[in-house]
Amino acid sequence: LLIHLFLCMFSSSPECKGEDRVTQPPGDVIATEGETVTLGCTFETSDSFPYLFWYKQDGIDSPKFMLKRFSDSSENAAQFKKDRFNATIKNKSVPLKIQKLQLSDSAVYYCALGQGRYRTEAMFNN
């Protein structure tokens, strides 16, 4: 099972002045079916209450919204159940934990930061 991770820097707000940043460790994560993996994501923002998102991209398809996290709330898309896909914001980090890996989990995963009006799962559809 191969999961690709790419350096991802995402600023969604037109008001951003370069202070807001999302960073994922580059490289591949190799694991076997049934295992648990954690994909890293750290962020810097001037927003006191940021929204963090995870997306999954299979092949040439557009990235699909997986989950959204806020300081005191969480939301997962229907096909990404919390018992397998989870993330928690802690200390400027929002790692994605994928449990009970399946072959269909092989993909590129993106972490994104949303601010202001850009706090919906449709950020990639603009």
N, C-alpha and C. Protein backbone atom coordinates (compact mmCIF):
# COMPACT_ATOMS: atom_id res chain seq x y z
N LEU A 1 0.87 -1.18 0.00
CA LEU A 1 0.00 0.00 0.00
C LEU A 1 0.90 1.22 0.00
N LEU A 2 0.68 2.10 -0.94
CA LEU A 2 1.54 3.28 -1.10
C LEU A 2 0.68 4.52 -1.00
N ILE A 3 1.02 5.41 -0.12
CA ILE A 3 0.32 6.67 0.02
C ILE A 3 1.32 7.78 -0.26
N HIS A 4 0.99 8.61 -1.23
CA HIS A 4 1.88 9.70 -1.61
C HIS A 4 1.57 10.93 -0.76
N LEU A 5 2.62 11.57 -0.30
CA LEU A 5 2.48 12.84 0.40
C LEU A 5 3.32 13.87 -0.35
N PHE A 6 2.76 15.01 -0.55
CA PHE A 6 3.48 16.08 -1.21
C PHE A 6 3.48 17.30 -0.32
N LEU A 7 4.55 18.10 -0.46
CA LEU A 7 4.58 19.38 0.23
C LEU A 7 3.40 20.19 -0.26
N CYS A 8 2.58 20.66 0.65
CA CYS A 8 1.38 21.39 0.26
C CYS A 8 1.34 22.70 1.02
N MET A 9 1.34 23.78 0.30
CA MET A 9 1.20 25.09 0.92
C MET A 9 -0.08 25.70 0.35
N PHE A 10 -1.00 26.12 1.23
CA PHE A 10 -2.31 26.54 0.76
C PHE A 10 -2.75 27.77 1.53
N SER A 11 -2.94 28.86 0.84
CA SER A 11 -3.53 30.05 1.43
C SER A 11 -4.81 30.34 0.69
N SER A 12 -5.94 30.27 1.38
CA SER A 12 -7.23 30.38 0.71
C SER A 12 -7.81 31.78 0.76
N SER A 13 -7.27 32.64 1.53
CA SER A 13 -7.87 33.95 1.72
C SER A 13 -7.15 35.01 0.90
N PRO A 14 -7.90 35.88 0.19
CA PRO A 14 -7.25 36.94 -0.56
C PRO A 14 -6.57 37.95 0.35
N GLU A 15 -6.95 37.96 1.63
CA GLU A 15 -6.32 38.87 2.57
C GLU A 15 -4.98 38.36 3.07
N CYS A 16 -4.63 37.13 2.73
CA CYS A 16 -3.38 36.54 3.21
C CYS A 16 -2.18 37.35 2.74
N LYS A 17 -1.23 37.52 3.62
CA LYS A 17 -0.02 38.25 3.28
C LYS A 17 1.19 37.35 3.43
N GLY A 18 1.01 36.06 3.22
CA GLY A 18 2.12 35.13 3.33
C GLY A 18 2.31 34.57 4.72
N GLU A 19 1.47 34.99 5.69
CA GLU A 19 1.64 34.51 7.05
C GLU A 19 1.02 33.13 7.24
N ASP A 20 0.11 32.77 6.36
CA ASP A 20 -0.64 31.53 6.52
C ASP A 20 -0.04 30.44 5.65
N ARG A 21 0.20 29.28 6.27
CA ARG A 21 0.91 28.22 5.57
C ARG A 21 0.52 26.86 6.11
N VAL A 22 0.45 25.90 5.20
CA VAL A 22 0.23 24.50 5.57
C VAL A 22 1.41 23.71 5.03
N THR A 23 1.96 22.83 5.83
CA THR A 23 3.12 22.05 5.41
C THR A 23 2.89 20.57 5.71
N GLN A 24 3.14 19.75 4.70
CA GLN A 24 3.10 18.30 4.86
C GLN A 24 4.49 17.76 4.59
N PRO A 25 4.92 16.75 5.33
CA PRO A 25 6.23 16.17 5.05
C PRO A 25 6.23 15.53 3.66
N PRO A 26 7.27 15.78 2.86
CA PRO A 26 7.32 15.19 1.52
C PRO A 26 7.64 13.70 1.60
N GLY A 27 7.34 12.99 0.53
CA GLY A 27 7.70 11.58 0.45
C GLY A 27 6.50 10.67 0.49
N ASP A 28 6.79 9.39 0.41
CA ASP A 28 5.77 8.35 0.41
C ASP A 28 5.68 7.68 1.78
N VAL A 29 4.51 7.21 2.10
CA VAL A 29 4.30 6.38 3.28
C VAL A 29 3.95 4.99 2.76
N ILE A 30 4.69 4.01 3.21
CA ILE A 30 4.47 2.63 2.77
C ILE A 30 3.96 1.83 3.96
N ALA A 31 2.83 1.17 3.76
CA ALA A 31 2.23 0.38 4.83
C ALA A 31 1.47 -0.79 4.20
N THR A 32 1.06 -1.72 5.03
CA THR A 32 0.31 -2.87 4.53
C THR A 32 -1.15 -2.79 4.99
N GLU A 33 -2.00 -3.52 4.28
CA GLU A 33 -3.41 -3.52 4.62
C GLU A 33 -3.61 -3.92 6.08
N GLY A 34 -4.56 -3.25 6.71
CA GLY A 34 -4.87 -3.53 8.10
C GLY A 34 -4.13 -2.67 9.09
N GLU A 35 -3.02 -2.06 8.67
CA GLU A 35 -2.23 -1.22 9.57
C GLU A 35 -2.89 0.14 9.76
N THR A 36 -2.29 0.93 10.66
CA THR A 36 -2.70 2.31 10.90
C THR A 36 -1.55 3.22 10.49
N VAL A 37 -1.85 4.30 9.78
CA VAL A 37 -0.84 5.30 9.44
C VAL A 37 -1.32 6.67 9.89
N THR A 38 -0.36 7.54 10.15
CA THR A 38 -0.66 8.93 10.48
C THR A 38 0.09 9.81 9.51
N LEU A 39 -0.64 10.68 8.82
CA LEU A 39 -0.06 11.59 7.84
C LEU A 39 0.06 12.97 8.48
N GLY A 40 1.23 13.53 8.43
CA GLY A 40 1.50 14.78 9.12
C GLY A 40 1.00 16.02 8.39
N CYS A 41 0.64 17.03 9.15
CA CYS A 41 0.25 18.33 8.62
C CYS A 41 0.42 19.37 9.72
N THR A 42 1.27 20.35 9.47
CA THR A 42 1.42 21.46 10.40
C THR A 42 0.97 22.73 9.70
N PHE A 43 0.62 23.74 10.48
CA PHE A 43 0.13 24.98 9.88
C PHE A 43 0.54 26.18 10.70
N GLU A 44 0.61 27.32 10.01
CA GLU A 44 0.84 28.62 10.64
C GLU A 44 -0.25 29.53 10.13
N THR A 45 -0.85 30.28 11.02
CA THR A 45 -1.91 31.21 10.61
C THR A 45 -2.04 32.32 11.63
N SER A 46 -2.53 33.46 11.16
CA SER A 46 -2.84 34.57 12.05
C SER A 46 -4.28 34.48 12.54
N ASP A 47 -5.04 33.54 11.99
CA ASP A 47 -6.44 33.33 12.38
C ASP A 47 -6.49 32.63 13.74
N SER A 48 -7.24 33.18 14.66
CA SER A 48 -7.36 32.59 15.99
C SER A 48 -8.19 31.31 15.99
N PHE A 49 -9.07 31.18 14.99
CA PHE A 49 -9.96 30.03 14.92
C PHE A 49 -9.95 29.44 13.50
N PRO A 50 -8.84 28.81 13.13
CA PRO A 50 -8.75 28.29 11.75
C PRO A 50 -9.56 27.02 11.56
N TYR A 51 -9.95 26.80 10.32
CA TYR A 51 -10.55 25.55 9.89
C TYR A 51 -9.50 24.78 9.11
N LEU A 52 -9.35 23.49 9.41
CA LEU A 52 -8.40 22.64 8.70
C LEU A 52 -9.16 21.54 7.99
N PHE A 53 -8.72 21.22 6.78
CA PHE A 53 -9.38 20.25 5.93
C PHE A 53 -8.40 19.18 5.48
N TRP A 54 -8.91 18.00 5.21
CA TRP A 54 -8.15 16.95 4.53
C TRP A 54 -8.92 16.54 3.28
N TYR A 55 -8.18 16.32 2.19
CA TYR A 55 -8.74 15.89 0.91
C TYR A 55 -7.97 14.66 0.44
N LYS A 56 -8.66 13.83 -0.33
CA LYS A 56 -8.05 12.64 -0.93
C LYS A 56 -8.17 12.75 -2.44
N GLN A 57 -7.06 12.50 -3.15
CA GLN A 57 -7.09 12.52 -4.60
C GLN A 57 -6.66 11.18 -5.16
N ASP A 58 -7.57 10.54 -5.89
CA ASP A 58 -7.30 9.26 -6.56
C ASP A 58 -6.96 9.54 -8.02
N GLY A 59 -5.80 9.12 -8.46
CA GLY A 59 -5.44 9.25 -9.87
C GLY A 59 -5.61 10.65 -10.40
N ILE A 60 -6.34 10.79 -11.51
CA ILE A 60 -6.52 12.10 -12.13
C ILE A 60 -7.81 12.78 -11.69
N ASP A 61 -8.57 12.16 -10.80
CA ASP A 61 -9.80 12.76 -10.29
C ASP A 61 -9.48 14.00 -9.46
N SER A 62 -10.45 14.87 -9.32
CA SER A 62 -10.30 16.04 -8.44
C SER A 62 -10.21 15.58 -7.00
N PRO A 63 -9.52 16.35 -6.15
CA PRO A 63 -9.48 15.99 -4.73
C PRO A 63 -10.88 15.95 -4.14
N LYS A 64 -11.12 14.99 -3.26
CA LYS A 64 -12.42 14.83 -2.61
C LYS A 64 -12.31 15.24 -1.15
N PHE A 65 -13.29 16.01 -0.70
CA PHE A 65 -13.36 16.42 0.69
C PHE A 65 -13.50 15.19 1.59
N MET A 66 -12.63 15.11 2.59
CA MET A 66 -12.69 14.01 3.56
C MET A 66 -13.26 14.48 4.88
N LEU A 67 -12.61 15.52 5.44
CA LEU A 67 -13.01 15.96 6.75
C LEU A 67 -12.60 17.40 7.00
N LYS A 68 -13.28 18.02 7.96
CA LYS A 68 -13.01 19.39 8.37
C LYS A 68 -12.89 19.41 9.89
N ARG A 69 -11.92 20.19 10.37
CA ARG A 69 -11.76 20.33 11.81
C ARG A 69 -11.68 21.80 12.20
N PHE A 70 -12.32 22.12 13.31
CA PHE A 70 -12.31 23.44 13.91
C PHE A 70 -11.96 23.21 15.37
N SER A 71 -11.69 24.26 16.10
CA SER A 71 -11.23 24.10 17.48
C SER A 71 -12.15 23.24 18.33
N ASP A 72 -13.46 23.37 18.14
CA ASP A 72 -14.37 22.60 18.99
C ASP A 72 -15.41 21.79 18.21
N SER A 73 -15.16 21.57 16.93
CA SER A 73 -16.11 20.79 16.15
C SER A 73 -15.40 20.00 15.06
N SER A 74 -16.11 19.01 14.53
CA SER A 74 -15.53 18.19 13.47
C SER A 74 -16.63 17.72 12.54
N GLU A 75 -16.24 17.45 11.31
CA GLU A 75 -17.18 16.95 10.31
C GLU A 75 -16.43 16.04 9.35
N ASN A 76 -16.99 14.87 9.09
CA ASN A 76 -16.44 13.94 8.11
C ASN A 76 -17.44 13.76 6.98
N ALA A 77 -16.94 13.66 5.75
CA ALA A 77 -17.81 13.31 4.63
C ALA A 77 -18.33 11.89 4.87
N ALA A 78 -19.49 11.59 4.34
CA ALA A 78 -20.16 10.33 4.61
C ALA A 78 -19.30 9.10 4.32
N GLN A 79 -18.51 9.14 3.24
CA GLN A 79 -17.71 7.96 2.88
C GLN A 79 -16.41 7.84 3.67
N PHE A 80 -16.11 8.83 4.53
CA PHE A 80 -14.89 8.78 5.35
C PHE A 80 -15.28 8.75 6.83
N LYS A 81 -15.69 7.60 7.29
CA LYS A 81 -16.18 7.42 8.66
C LYS A 81 -15.08 7.69 9.69
N LYS A 82 -15.49 8.29 10.81
CA LYS A 82 -14.54 8.66 11.86
C LYS A 82 -13.83 7.45 12.47
N ASP A 83 -14.42 6.29 12.39
CA ASP A 83 -13.76 5.12 12.98
C ASP A 83 -12.53 4.70 12.16
N ARG A 84 -12.41 5.18 10.92
CA ARG A 84 -11.23 4.89 10.09
C ARG A 84 -10.41 6.13 9.77
N PHE A 85 -11.06 7.27 9.61
CA PHE A 85 -10.38 8.51 9.22
C PHE A 85 -10.63 9.57 10.28
N ASN A 86 -9.57 10.01 10.94
CA ASN A 86 -9.77 10.99 12.00
C ASN A 86 -8.59 11.95 12.06
N ALA A 87 -8.88 13.14 12.58
CA ALA A 87 -7.85 14.17 12.75
C ALA A 87 -8.26 15.05 13.91
N THR A 88 -7.27 15.54 14.63
CA THR A 88 -7.51 16.45 15.76
C THR A 88 -6.51 17.58 15.69
N ILE A 89 -6.99 18.82 15.85
CA ILE A 89 -6.08 19.97 15.88
C ILE A 89 -5.42 20.03 17.24
N LYS A 90 -4.09 20.08 17.22
CA LYS A 90 -3.33 20.20 18.47
C LYS A 90 -1.98 20.83 18.17
N ASN A 91 -1.68 21.92 18.87
CA ASN A 91 -0.38 22.58 18.74
C ASN A 91 0.02 22.86 17.30
N LYS A 92 -0.85 23.54 16.56
CA LYS A 92 -0.57 23.92 15.16
C LYS A 92 -0.32 22.72 14.27
N SER A 93 -0.98 21.62 14.58
CA SER A 93 -0.85 20.39 13.82
C SER A 93 -2.23 19.74 13.70
N VAL A 94 -2.46 19.08 12.55
CA VAL A 94 -3.73 18.35 12.37
C VAL A 94 -3.45 17.06 11.59
N PRO A 95 -2.73 16.12 12.21
CA PRO A 95 -2.40 14.87 11.52
C PRO A 95 -3.64 14.04 11.20
N LEU A 96 -3.61 13.39 10.05
CA LEU A 96 -4.69 12.51 9.64
C LEU A 96 -4.32 11.08 10.00
N LYS A 97 -5.18 10.44 10.78
CA LYS A 97 -4.98 9.04 11.17
C LYS A 97 -5.92 8.17 10.36
N ILE A 98 -5.34 7.22 9.62
CA ILE A 98 -6.13 6.27 8.84
C ILE A 98 -5.92 4.89 9.44
N GLN A 99 -7.00 4.28 9.91
CA GLN A 99 -6.93 2.97 10.55
C GLN A 99 -7.45 1.88 9.62
N LYS A 100 -7.03 0.67 9.91
CA LYS A 100 -7.47 -0.50 9.13
C LYS A 100 -7.31 -0.24 7.63
N LEU A 101 -6.08 0.08 7.24
CA LEU A 101 -5.80 0.43 5.85
C LEU A 101 -6.35 -0.58 4.85
N GLN A 102 -6.86 -0.03 3.75
CA GLN A 102 -7.36 -0.83 2.64
C GLN A 102 -6.62 -0.40 1.38
N LEU A 103 -6.57 -1.27 0.41
CA LEU A 103 -5.90 -0.94 -0.85
C LEU A 103 -6.48 0.33 -1.46
N SER A 104 -7.77 0.55 -1.30
CA SER A 104 -8.43 1.74 -1.85
C SER A 104 -8.00 3.04 -1.17
N ASP A 105 -7.24 2.94 -0.08
CA ASP A 105 -6.72 4.14 0.59
C ASP A 105 -5.47 4.69 -0.11
N SER A 106 -4.92 3.95 -1.07
CA SER A 106 -3.74 4.42 -1.81
C SER A 106 -4.15 5.65 -2.62
N ALA A 107 -3.54 6.80 -2.33
CA ALA A 107 -3.93 8.06 -2.95
C ALA A 107 -2.95 9.16 -2.54
N VAL A 108 -3.21 10.35 -3.05
CA VAL A 108 -2.52 11.55 -2.59
C VAL A 108 -3.44 12.25 -1.62
N TYR A 109 -2.91 12.65 -0.46
CA TYR A 109 -3.71 13.31 0.57
C TYR A 109 -3.21 14.73 0.75
N TYR A 110 -4.15 15.67 0.79
CA TYR A 110 -3.83 17.09 0.95
C TYR A 110 -4.46 17.64 2.22
N CYS A 111 -3.69 18.42 2.93
CA CYS A 111 -4.17 19.17 4.08
C CYS A 111 -4.34 20.61 3.62
N ALA A 112 -5.39 21.29 4.06
CA ALA A 112 -5.64 22.67 3.64
C ALA A 112 -6.17 23.49 4.81
N LEU A 113 -5.91 24.78 4.73
CA LEU A 113 -6.33 25.74 5.75
C LEU A 113 -7.39 26.64 5.15
N GLY A 114 -8.51 26.80 5.84
CA GLY A 114 -9.58 27.68 5.36
C GLY A 114 -9.80 28.81 6.33
N GLN A 115 -10.04 30.00 5.78
CA GLN A 115 -10.29 31.17 6.61
C GLN A 115 -11.50 31.92 6.10
N GLY A 116 -12.12 32.71 6.97
CA GLY A 116 -13.21 33.57 6.58
C GLY A 116 -14.26 32.84 5.77
N ARG A 117 -14.56 33.35 4.59
CA ARG A 117 -15.60 32.75 3.76
C ARG A 117 -15.16 31.44 3.12
N TYR A 118 -13.87 31.09 3.22
CA TYR A 118 -13.35 29.87 2.63
C TYR A 118 -13.32 28.74 3.64
N ARG A 119 -14.41 28.51 4.31
CA ARG A 119 -14.46 27.48 5.34
C ARG A 119 -15.40 26.36 4.94
N THR A 120 -15.50 26.10 3.65
CA THR A 120 -16.36 25.01 3.19
C THR A 120 -15.51 23.94 2.54
N GLU A 121 -16.13 22.79 2.32
CA GLU A 121 -15.39 21.67 1.72
C GLU A 121 -15.21 21.84 0.23
N ALA A 122 -15.74 22.91 -0.37
CA ALA A 122 -15.69 23.09 -1.83
C ALA A 122 -14.48 23.92 -2.29
N MET A 123 -13.46 24.05 -1.46
CA MET A 123 -12.34 24.92 -1.83
C MET A 123 -11.67 24.52 -3.13
N PHE A 124 -11.62 23.24 -3.46
CA PHE A 124 -10.97 22.80 -4.69
C PHE A 124 -11.88 22.96 -5.90
N ASN A 125 -13.13 23.31 -5.69
CA ASN A 125 -14.07 23.41 -6.81
C ASN A 125 -14.24 24.83 -7.31
N ASN A 126 -13.42 25.78 -6.83
CA ASN A 126 -13.53 27.18 -7.27
C ASN A 126 -13.07 27.36 -8.68
